[in-house]
Short mmCIF file of C-alpha atoms and ligand atoms in Angstrom, two decimals:
data_model
loop_
_atom_site.label_atom_id
_atom_site.label_comp_id
_atom_site.label_asym_id
_atom_site.label_seq_id
_atom_site.Cartn_x
_atom_site.Cartn_y
_atom_site.Cartn_z
CA MET A 191 -25.11 -50.94 -86.28
CA THR A 192 -28.69 -51.44 -87.52
CA ALA A 193 -31.21 -49.52 -85.44
CA THR A 194 -34.70 -50.81 -84.71
CA ALA A 195 -36.92 -49.17 -87.29
CA ILE A 196 -39.38 -46.46 -86.27
CA HIS A 197 -42.70 -47.02 -88.04
CA THR A 198 -44.61 -43.83 -88.80
CA ASP A 199 -47.10 -42.34 -91.25
CA ALA A 200 -44.77 -39.65 -92.55
CA VAL A 201 -41.17 -38.51 -92.43
CA ILE A 202 -40.26 -34.91 -93.24
CA VAL A 203 -36.72 -34.19 -94.37
CA GLY A 204 -35.88 -30.68 -93.13
CA ALA A 205 -37.10 -28.60 -90.18
CA GLY A 206 -37.01 -25.27 -92.02
CA PRO A 207 -40.15 -23.09 -92.04
CA VAL A 208 -41.78 -25.18 -94.74
CA GLY A 209 -40.95 -28.53 -93.10
CA LEU A 210 -42.44 -27.23 -89.84
CA PHE A 211 -45.65 -26.04 -91.49
CA GLN A 212 -45.79 -29.37 -93.33
CA ALA A 213 -46.07 -31.11 -89.95
CA PHE A 214 -49.04 -28.85 -89.15
CA GLN A 215 -50.83 -29.58 -92.41
CA LEU A 216 -50.17 -33.32 -92.11
CA GLY A 217 -51.50 -33.12 -88.55
CA LEU A 218 -54.76 -31.65 -89.84
CA GLN A 219 -54.97 -34.70 -92.09
CA ASP A 220 -54.51 -36.98 -89.05
CA ILE A 221 -51.01 -37.96 -90.16
CA ARG A 222 -48.26 -38.29 -87.54
CA THR A 223 -44.74 -37.20 -88.45
CA HIS A 224 -41.08 -37.48 -87.63
CA ILE A 225 -38.91 -34.54 -88.75
CA ILE A 226 -35.20 -34.94 -89.43
CA ASP A 227 -32.65 -32.14 -89.81
CA ALA A 228 -28.89 -31.99 -90.17
CA LEU A 229 -28.81 -28.91 -87.92
CA PRO A 230 -29.06 -29.15 -84.11
CA TYR A 231 -32.24 -27.00 -84.12
CA ALA A 232 -35.31 -26.15 -86.18
CA GLY A 233 -35.61 -23.16 -88.50
CA GLY A 234 -33.53 -23.84 -91.61
CA GLN A 235 -32.43 -20.66 -93.42
CA CYS A 236 -34.61 -18.45 -91.17
CA VAL A 237 -32.53 -19.30 -88.10
CA GLU A 238 -29.22 -20.13 -89.75
CA LEU A 239 -28.96 -17.19 -92.14
CA TYR A 240 -31.17 -14.34 -90.83
CA ALA A 241 -32.39 -15.15 -87.32
CA ASP A 242 -32.56 -11.52 -86.18
CA LYS A 243 -33.49 -9.85 -89.46
CA PRO A 244 -37.08 -8.81 -90.22
CA ILE A 245 -39.45 -10.60 -92.61
CA TYR A 246 -42.32 -8.49 -93.96
CA ASP A 247 -44.19 -10.84 -96.31
CA ILE A 248 -45.78 -13.50 -94.13
CA PRO A 249 -49.57 -13.14 -94.42
CA GLY A 250 -51.13 -11.71 -91.27
CA ILE A 251 -47.76 -10.97 -89.63
CA PRO A 252 -46.69 -7.44 -90.64
CA VAL A 253 -43.16 -8.03 -89.37
CA CYS A 254 -41.25 -10.70 -87.46
CA THR A 255 -37.68 -11.93 -87.36
CA GLY A 256 -36.59 -15.27 -88.76
CA ARG A 257 -36.29 -16.67 -85.25
CA GLU A 258 -39.71 -15.35 -84.23
CA LEU A 259 -41.39 -16.94 -87.25
CA VAL A 260 -39.84 -20.30 -86.41
CA ALA A 261 -40.89 -19.99 -82.76
CA GLN A 262 -44.49 -19.31 -83.86
CA LEU A 263 -44.45 -22.28 -86.23
CA GLN A 264 -43.15 -24.51 -83.45
CA THR A 265 -45.99 -23.36 -81.20
CA GLN A 266 -48.51 -23.93 -83.98
CA ILE A 267 -47.48 -27.56 -84.54
CA GLN A 268 -47.48 -28.50 -80.85
CA PRO A 269 -50.95 -30.14 -80.98
CA PHE A 270 -49.55 -32.71 -83.40
CA ALA A 271 -46.37 -33.35 -81.41
CA PRO A 272 -44.06 -34.27 -84.28
CA THR A 273 -40.88 -36.03 -83.16
CA PHE A 274 -37.68 -34.17 -84.06
CA HIS A 275 -34.40 -35.88 -84.91
CA PHE A 276 -31.60 -33.32 -85.13
CA ASN A 277 -27.91 -33.48 -85.99
CA GLN A 278 -28.42 -36.09 -88.68
CA GLU A 279 -28.69 -36.13 -92.42
CA VAL A 280 -31.16 -38.30 -94.28
CA SER A 281 -28.79 -40.36 -96.33
CA GLU A 282 -30.76 -43.15 -97.98
CA VAL A 283 -34.31 -43.63 -99.23
CA THR A 284 -35.46 -46.93 -100.73
CA ARG A 285 -38.79 -48.64 -101.37
CA LEU A 286 -39.69 -51.82 -99.51
CA ASP A 287 -41.52 -54.77 -101.05
CA ASP A 288 -44.76 -53.78 -99.26
CA GLY A 289 -44.67 -50.34 -100.93
CA GLN A 290 -43.59 -48.41 -97.83
CA LEU A 291 -40.46 -46.27 -97.80
CA SER A 292 -37.30 -47.02 -95.86
CA VAL A 293 -35.45 -43.90 -94.71
CA ARG A 294 -32.01 -44.01 -93.09
CA THR A 295 -29.94 -41.26 -91.53
CA SER A 296 -26.29 -40.55 -90.88
CA ALA A 297 -26.97 -41.31 -87.18
CA GLN A 298 -28.07 -44.86 -88.05
CA GLN A 299 -31.72 -44.09 -87.41
CA HIS A 300 -34.10 -46.11 -89.56
CA PHE A 301 -37.67 -45.10 -90.37
CA ILE A 302 -40.36 -46.98 -92.26
CA CYS A 303 -43.06 -44.66 -93.50
CA LYS A 304 -45.94 -44.41 -95.93
CA VAL A 305 -45.03 -40.98 -97.23
CA LEU A 306 -41.87 -38.91 -97.32
CA VAL A 307 -41.93 -35.14 -97.69
CA VAL A 308 -38.65 -33.59 -98.77
CA ALA A 309 -38.50 -30.03 -97.37
CA ALA A 310 -34.74 -29.83 -97.68
CA GLY A 311 -34.45 -26.22 -98.85
CA VAL A 312 -31.08 -25.54 -100.39
CA GLY A 313 -29.64 -28.66 -98.81
CA ALA A 314 -28.37 -29.90 -95.47
CA PHE A 315 -26.43 -27.27 -93.55
CA GLN A 316 -22.95 -28.59 -92.84
CA ALA A 317 -19.91 -27.11 -91.14
CA ARG A 318 -17.59 -25.31 -93.54
CA LYS A 319 -14.34 -27.27 -93.54
CA LEU A 320 -10.88 -25.90 -92.87
CA ALA A 321 -9.32 -25.10 -96.21
CA VAL A 322 -5.68 -25.78 -95.30
CA GLU A 323 -3.54 -28.67 -96.44
CA GLY A 324 -3.75 -31.78 -94.31
CA ALA A 325 -6.89 -30.74 -92.40
CA ALA A 326 -8.94 -33.60 -93.82
CA ALA A 327 -6.44 -36.22 -92.62
CA LEU A 328 -6.54 -34.77 -89.09
CA GLU A 329 -10.36 -34.54 -88.90
CA GLY A 330 -11.77 -36.36 -85.89
CA THR A 331 -8.41 -36.75 -84.15
CA HIS A 332 -7.02 -33.19 -84.12
CA VAL A 333 -9.52 -31.14 -86.14
CA HIS A 334 -13.15 -30.85 -85.04
CA TYR A 335 -16.23 -28.96 -86.18
CA ARG A 336 -18.29 -29.21 -83.00
CA LEU A 337 -17.38 -29.06 -79.35
CA GLY A 338 -19.04 -32.26 -78.08
CA ASP A 339 -17.71 -33.48 -74.73
CA ALA A 340 -15.24 -30.80 -73.52
CA SER A 341 -13.38 -33.30 -71.31
CA ARG A 342 -11.82 -34.91 -74.40
CA PHE A 343 -9.59 -31.81 -74.67
CA ALA A 344 -8.29 -32.01 -71.08
CA ASP A 345 -4.60 -31.08 -70.67
CA GLN A 346 -4.17 -30.19 -74.33
CA ASP A 347 -3.60 -26.91 -76.16
CA VAL A 348 -6.76 -26.01 -78.05
CA VAL A 349 -7.18 -23.35 -80.72
CA VAL A 350 -10.78 -22.32 -81.45
CA LEU A 351 -11.23 -20.67 -84.85
CA GLY A 352 -14.06 -18.25 -85.63
CA GLY A 353 -15.64 -14.93 -84.77
CA GLU A 354 -19.27 -15.85 -84.28
CA GLU A 355 -21.31 -17.03 -81.32
CA SER A 356 -20.54 -20.73 -81.78
CA ALA A 357 -16.76 -20.09 -81.62
CA VAL A 358 -16.83 -17.68 -78.67
CA ALA A 359 -19.29 -19.84 -76.71
CA ALA A 360 -17.20 -22.98 -77.31
CA ALA A 361 -13.97 -21.24 -76.25
CA LEU A 362 -15.58 -20.03 -73.02
CA LYS A 363 -17.13 -23.42 -72.33
CA LEU A 364 -13.70 -25.02 -72.64
CA THR A 365 -12.21 -22.64 -70.07
CA LEU A 366 -14.99 -23.62 -67.65
CA ALA A 367 -14.71 -27.41 -68.20
CA ALA A 368 -14.30 -29.64 -65.14
CA LYS A 369 -11.08 -30.94 -66.69
CA PRO A 370 -9.98 -27.92 -68.76
CA PRO A 371 -7.48 -27.90 -71.60
CA ARG A 372 -3.90 -26.80 -70.82
CA SER A 373 -4.57 -23.65 -72.88
CA VAL A 374 -7.47 -22.27 -74.90
CA THR A 375 -6.85 -19.76 -77.68
CA LEU A 376 -9.65 -18.01 -79.54
CA MET A 377 -8.40 -17.04 -82.98
CA HIS A 378 -10.11 -14.74 -85.47
CA ARG A 379 -8.82 -12.68 -88.37
CA ARG A 380 -10.14 -9.41 -86.87
CA ASP A 381 -10.74 -8.23 -83.32
CA VAL A 382 -14.44 -7.98 -84.14
CA PHE A 383 -16.86 -10.66 -82.96
CA THR A 384 -20.47 -11.12 -84.10
CA VAL A 385 -21.91 -12.05 -80.71
CA GLU A 386 -24.35 -10.72 -78.12
CA PRO A 387 -22.81 -8.04 -75.84
CA VAL A 388 -23.08 -10.27 -72.77
CA LEU A 389 -21.09 -13.06 -74.44
CA LEU A 390 -18.54 -10.57 -75.74
CA GLN A 391 -18.05 -9.19 -72.23
CA ALA A 392 -17.63 -12.72 -70.79
CA MET A 393 -15.00 -13.40 -73.46
CA ARG A 394 -13.12 -10.14 -72.74
CA ASP A 395 -13.24 -10.91 -68.97
CA ALA A 396 -11.82 -14.42 -69.52
CA VAL A 397 -9.00 -12.90 -71.60
CA ALA A 398 -8.29 -10.29 -68.91
CA LYS A 399 -8.10 -13.05 -66.27
CA GLY A 400 -5.72 -15.11 -68.43
CA GLN A 401 -8.17 -18.01 -68.74
CA LEU A 402 -8.51 -17.47 -72.48
CA GLN A 403 -5.92 -16.27 -74.98
CA LEU A 404 -6.93 -14.14 -77.92
CA GLN A 405 -5.01 -14.40 -81.18
CA ILE A 406 -5.87 -12.09 -84.05
CA GLY A 407 -4.74 -13.54 -87.36
CA GLN A 408 -5.48 -15.96 -90.15
CA HIS A 409 -4.64 -19.66 -89.85
CA THR A 410 -2.42 -20.65 -92.76
CA ALA A 411 -1.31 -24.21 -91.92
CA LEU A 412 -1.66 -27.05 -89.44
CA LEU A 413 1.78 -28.28 -88.41
CA SER A 414 1.99 -32.00 -87.81
CA ALA A 415 4.38 -34.91 -87.99
CA ALA A 416 3.26 -38.50 -88.49
CA ASN A 417 -0.37 -37.34 -88.24
CA GLN A 418 0.25 -35.79 -84.79
CA MET A 419 -0.55 -32.09 -84.82
CA HIS A 420 1.52 -29.77 -82.64
CA ALA A 421 0.82 -26.21 -83.83
CA VAL A 422 -1.25 -23.88 -85.98
CA GLN A 423 0.63 -21.49 -88.23
CA VAL A 424 -0.83 -17.99 -88.17
CA ALA A 425 -0.42 -14.91 -90.38
CA THR A 426 -0.83 -11.91 -88.06
CA PRO A 427 -2.26 -8.53 -89.15
CA ASP A 428 1.23 -6.94 -88.86
CA GLY A 429 2.61 -9.33 -91.47
CA GLN A 430 4.38 -11.88 -89.24
CA THR A 431 4.06 -15.64 -89.41
CA ILE A 432 3.93 -17.27 -85.99
CA GLU A 433 3.15 -20.71 -84.56
CA ARG A 434 0.58 -21.33 -81.86
CA PRO A 435 1.04 -24.61 -79.98
CA ALA A 436 -2.07 -26.75 -80.55
CA GLN A 437 -2.84 -30.43 -80.47
CA GLN A 438 -6.51 -29.71 -81.11
CA VAL A 439 -8.33 -27.28 -83.41
CA LEU A 440 -12.01 -26.52 -83.17
CA ALA A 441 -13.18 -24.71 -86.31
CA PHE A 442 -16.43 -22.71 -86.41
CA LEU A 443 -16.22 -21.20 -89.88
CA GLY A 444 -19.94 -21.09 -90.60
CA LEU A 445 -22.30 -23.52 -92.24
CA SER A 446 -22.97 -24.04 -95.91
CA PRO A 447 -25.83 -26.01 -97.47
CA LYS A 448 -25.05 -29.17 -99.44
CA LEU A 449 -27.64 -31.01 -101.50
CA GLY A 450 -25.80 -34.21 -100.62
CA PRO A 451 -27.51 -37.58 -100.88
CA ILE A 452 -30.90 -36.28 -102.13
CA ALA A 453 -29.46 -36.35 -105.64
CA HIS A 454 -29.13 -40.15 -105.34
CA TRP A 455 -32.69 -41.07 -104.32
CA GLY A 456 -33.77 -41.64 -107.93
CA LEU A 457 -36.05 -38.57 -108.05
CA ALA A 458 -36.41 -36.48 -111.20
CA MET A 459 -34.33 -33.32 -110.86
CA GLU A 460 -33.77 -30.11 -112.76
CA ARG A 461 -30.82 -27.88 -111.87
CA LYS A 462 -30.44 -29.47 -108.41
CA GLN A 463 -34.14 -29.20 -107.59
CA LEU A 464 -36.83 -31.87 -107.37
CA VAL A 465 -39.42 -31.77 -110.12
CA VAL A 466 -42.99 -31.83 -108.77
CA ASN A 467 -46.53 -31.52 -110.07
CA THR A 468 -48.50 -28.52 -108.82
CA GLU A 469 -51.59 -30.52 -107.89
CA SER A 470 -50.08 -32.25 -104.87
CA PHE A 471 -46.37 -31.39 -105.04
CA ALA A 472 -45.62 -35.07 -105.55
CA THR A 473 -42.33 -36.01 -107.17
CA ASP A 474 -42.20 -38.62 -109.90
CA VAL A 475 -41.82 -41.34 -107.23
CA PRO A 476 -45.11 -42.38 -105.59
CA GLY A 477 -45.30 -41.45 -101.92
CA ILE A 478 -42.52 -38.86 -102.10
CA PHE A 479 -43.46 -35.17 -102.07
CA ALA A 480 -41.19 -32.11 -102.24
CA VAL A 481 -42.07 -28.67 -100.84
CA GLY A 482 -40.30 -25.36 -100.28
CA ASP A 483 -37.02 -24.25 -101.80
CA ILE A 484 -36.01 -27.81 -102.83
CA ASN A 485 -38.68 -28.17 -105.53
CA THR A 486 -39.15 -26.76 -109.00
CA TYR A 487 -42.15 -26.30 -111.30
CA PRO A 488 -43.21 -23.66 -113.84
CA GLY A 489 -43.46 -20.33 -112.05
CA LYS A 490 -41.71 -21.49 -108.87
CA LYS A 491 -40.79 -18.71 -106.43
CA LYS A 492 -38.54 -19.48 -103.46
CA LEU A 493 -40.67 -17.76 -100.83
CA ILE A 494 -41.89 -19.03 -97.48
CA LEU A 495 -45.49 -18.19 -98.38
CA CYS A 496 -45.28 -20.35 -101.53
CA GLY A 497 -43.81 -23.21 -99.46
CA PHE A 498 -46.77 -22.99 -97.07
CA HIS A 499 -49.21 -23.37 -99.97
CA GLU A 500 -47.23 -26.31 -101.35
CA ALA A 501 -47.23 -28.00 -97.92
CA THR A 502 -51.01 -27.65 -97.70
CA LEU A 503 -51.64 -29.38 -101.02
CA ALA A 504 -48.95 -31.99 -100.35
CA ALA A 505 -50.78 -32.91 -97.13
CA PHE A 506 -53.95 -33.61 -99.13
CA GLY A 507 -51.87 -35.76 -101.48
CA ALA A 508 -50.31 -37.58 -98.54
CA ALA A 509 -53.74 -38.19 -96.95
CA ALA A 510 -54.87 -40.07 -100.04
CA ILE A 511 -51.97 -42.50 -99.48
CA VAL A 512 -52.00 -42.76 -95.67
CA HIS A 513 -55.81 -42.99 -95.36
CA PRO A 514 -56.84 -44.46 -98.73
CA THR A 515 -60.35 -45.36 -97.62
CA ARG A 516 -61.18 -41.95 -96.14
CA LYS A 517 -62.57 -39.07 -98.17
CA THR A 518 -60.18 -36.12 -97.94
CA LEU A 519 -62.74 -33.33 -97.71
CA LEU A 520 -61.84 -29.70 -97.31
CA GLN A 521 -62.66 -28.61 -93.77
CA TYR A 522 -62.29 -25.25 -92.05
CA THR A 523 -60.33 -25.02 -88.80
CA THR A 524 -62.88 -22.41 -87.71
CA THR A 525 -65.86 -24.72 -87.80
CA SER A 526 -64.81 -28.38 -88.18
CA THR A 527 -65.31 -30.44 -85.01
CA GLU A 528 -63.03 -33.10 -86.49
CA LEU A 529 -60.20 -30.58 -86.94
CA HIS A 530 -60.87 -29.26 -83.42
CA ARG A 531 -60.50 -32.82 -82.14
CA LEU A 532 -57.17 -33.19 -83.99
CA LEU A 533 -56.02 -29.80 -82.68
CA GLY A 534 -56.92 -30.88 -79.17
CA ILE A 535 -59.38 -28.02 -78.65
CA ALA A 536 -62.63 -29.95 -78.87
P1 FAD B 785 -34.76 -24.27 -95.53
O1 FAD B 785 -35.11 -23.09 -94.75
O2 FAD B 785 -33.53 -24.20 -96.38
O3 FAD B 785 -34.66 -25.52 -94.56
C1 FAD B 785 -34.27 -26.79 -95.05
C2 FAD B 785 -33.73 -27.62 -93.92
O4 FAD B 785 -33.52 -28.94 -94.42
C3 FAD B 785 -32.39 -27.14 -93.39
O5 FAD B 785 -32.47 -26.93 -91.99
C4 FAD B 785 -31.41 -28.28 -93.75
O6 FAD B 785 -30.40 -28.49 -92.76
C5 FAD B 785 -32.35 -29.46 -93.86
N1 FAD B 785 -31.85 -30.54 -94.73
C6 FAD B 785 -31.58 -30.48 -96.05
N2 FAD B 785 -31.21 -31.67 -96.54
C7 FAD B 785 -31.24 -32.52 -95.48
C8 FAD B 785 -30.96 -33.91 -95.33
N3 FAD B 785 -30.60 -34.69 -96.36
N4 FAD B 785 -31.07 -34.44 -94.10
C9 FAD B 785 -31.46 -33.68 -93.04
N5 FAD B 785 -31.75 -32.37 -93.13
C10 FAD B 785 -31.65 -31.80 -94.34
N6 FAD B 785 -38.37 -15.73 -97.90
C11 FAD B 785 -39.53 -15.01 -97.73
O7 FAD B 785 -40.60 -15.49 -98.04
N7 FAD B 785 -39.47 -13.74 -97.19
C12 FAD B 785 -38.30 -13.15 -96.80
O8 FAD B 785 -38.28 -12.01 -96.35
C13 FAD B 785 -37.09 -13.89 -96.96
N8 FAD B 785 -35.88 -13.39 -96.58
C14 FAD B 785 -34.74 -14.11 -96.77
C15 FAD B 785 -33.51 -13.56 -96.39
C16 FAD B 785 -32.35 -14.29 -96.59
C17 FAD B 785 -31.03 -13.66 -96.18
C18 FAD B 785 -32.39 -15.58 -97.17
C19 FAD B 785 -31.13 -16.37 -97.39
C20 FAD B 785 -33.60 -16.13 -97.55
C21 FAD B 785 -34.80 -15.40 -97.37
N9 FAD B 785 -36.03 -15.94 -97.74
C22 FAD B 785 -37.18 -15.20 -97.54
C23 FAD B 785 -36.13 -17.28 -98.35
C24 FAD B 785 -36.61 -18.29 -97.29
O9 FAD B 785 -35.75 -18.27 -96.17
C25 FAD B 785 -36.67 -19.67 -97.90
O10 FAD B 785 -37.60 -19.65 -98.96
C26 FAD B 785 -37.13 -20.69 -96.85
O11 FAD B 785 -36.20 -20.78 -95.79
C27 FAD B 785 -37.32 -22.06 -97.47
O12 FAD B 785 -37.73 -22.91 -96.46
P2 FAD B 785 -37.51 -24.49 -96.55
O13 FAD B 785 -38.13 -25.03 -95.30
O14 FAD B 785 -37.97 -24.95 -97.87
O15 FAD B 785 -35.93 -24.69 -96.55
#
C-alpha cells in the first residue's frame, strides 16, 4: 500500500531526549516537524532504560528521573506541536528530483521533507526475540511480541513470558478481555517481578482467584507439529521438564536497540555512527543532520547535554535550507518578539 505523502519542513528520526529538544530548536527557527519512533512512546533510553533513576547533569535541573526529564521536554515543545508517529521504524530515505527527501516507515507512512534530522541514539528499540528453535517460523501466528487486540486470543491457551510490567500488565489484560482466552499463564524464571506494588498485588489476586496461572521456570522449547503450536516446554527450578499447553505465546523479554536500516541510507559512518561536522552537525549528505548518541566527531561524548548543543546548531543549519532567503540571526528567547510569537507568548 502506498500512503499519501505528508509534506513537512523537517522529519526527526527518534523521540529520545535529543530528538525532542531538536523539535524545540527547529520550532524556534520556524520549522515544523514530524517525529518518528519505533517505540510506542517518547523518551528513548531515558524512558526505556532508566525511567525512574536520577540524572544529575542536566544544566539547571539538580536532579530528575529519566521519565521526568522527558515529561519536561514534552511540555517545552508543546508550542511547536510536533506530530508524533510511534510504533514505526524509519526504513528508507531517498532524494527526490526536486532535492527534497523522501522518508518511508515500516508502517507505510511516507514523508516528503526539506531536512531530516537523525536522532536515532543507539538504534531503534525492538522486542528481544525468543531464542528457541522454531520461534521465528511461528512468529505472527503463534508467537507475538505485543498484545494488540486481546480478542484474537479468545478460547485459546496463552502463555505470557516475562517478569516486567509489560508482561504482567498484558497477562492481566488478557484475563479481563471481553472474550478471554481459555487459560492465561504468566511464566517467569523467578518468582520476582519488576513491577509497581499495585500491579503486583493485582497479579497475585488474579492468581489467587484462579483467573491467572503462575508458572515459575525457563521456557526451553515451543512444541509444534505442522507449524501448529500446542505447548511450551519448561525447565522448572526443581529440575523437572514439563509441558504447558499453549497455542499462543506472548513474549516480553525486553527491548534491545538495533541500528537497522540507517546503515543503508548512504551516509558516511564510522563504527556504526554517523559522521558529522561540528559546525551544523550535518552529515555528508546535504539536508541530513545527525544529533545525539547516533553521531560521531572528534571529542564526541554521549551525553544528553552534548546532544542538546548539537540540536541547537543543527537547527541553525536546517534553517538555512528551509528558509534560504531569511537571515538566521541569533535571537534570545528572553527578549525576541519574533521568538515570543513562535512560542505563542506574544
Ligand atoms: P536515544 O535516547 O537512544 O533515543 C533514540 C530513539 O530513536 C529511540 O527511542 C529509538 O527507538 C529511536 N530510533 C532509532 N532508530 C530509529 C528508526 N530507524 N526509526 C524510528 N525510531 C528510531 N546521559 C547523561 O547525560 N546523563 C546521565 O546521567 C545519563 N545516564 C544514563 C544512564 C543509563 C543507564 C544509560 C543507558 C544512559 C545514560 N545516559 C546519560 C546517556 C543518555 O541516555 C543518552 O546520551 C541519550 O539518551 C541520547 O539521546 P538520543 O535522543 O540521542 O538517543
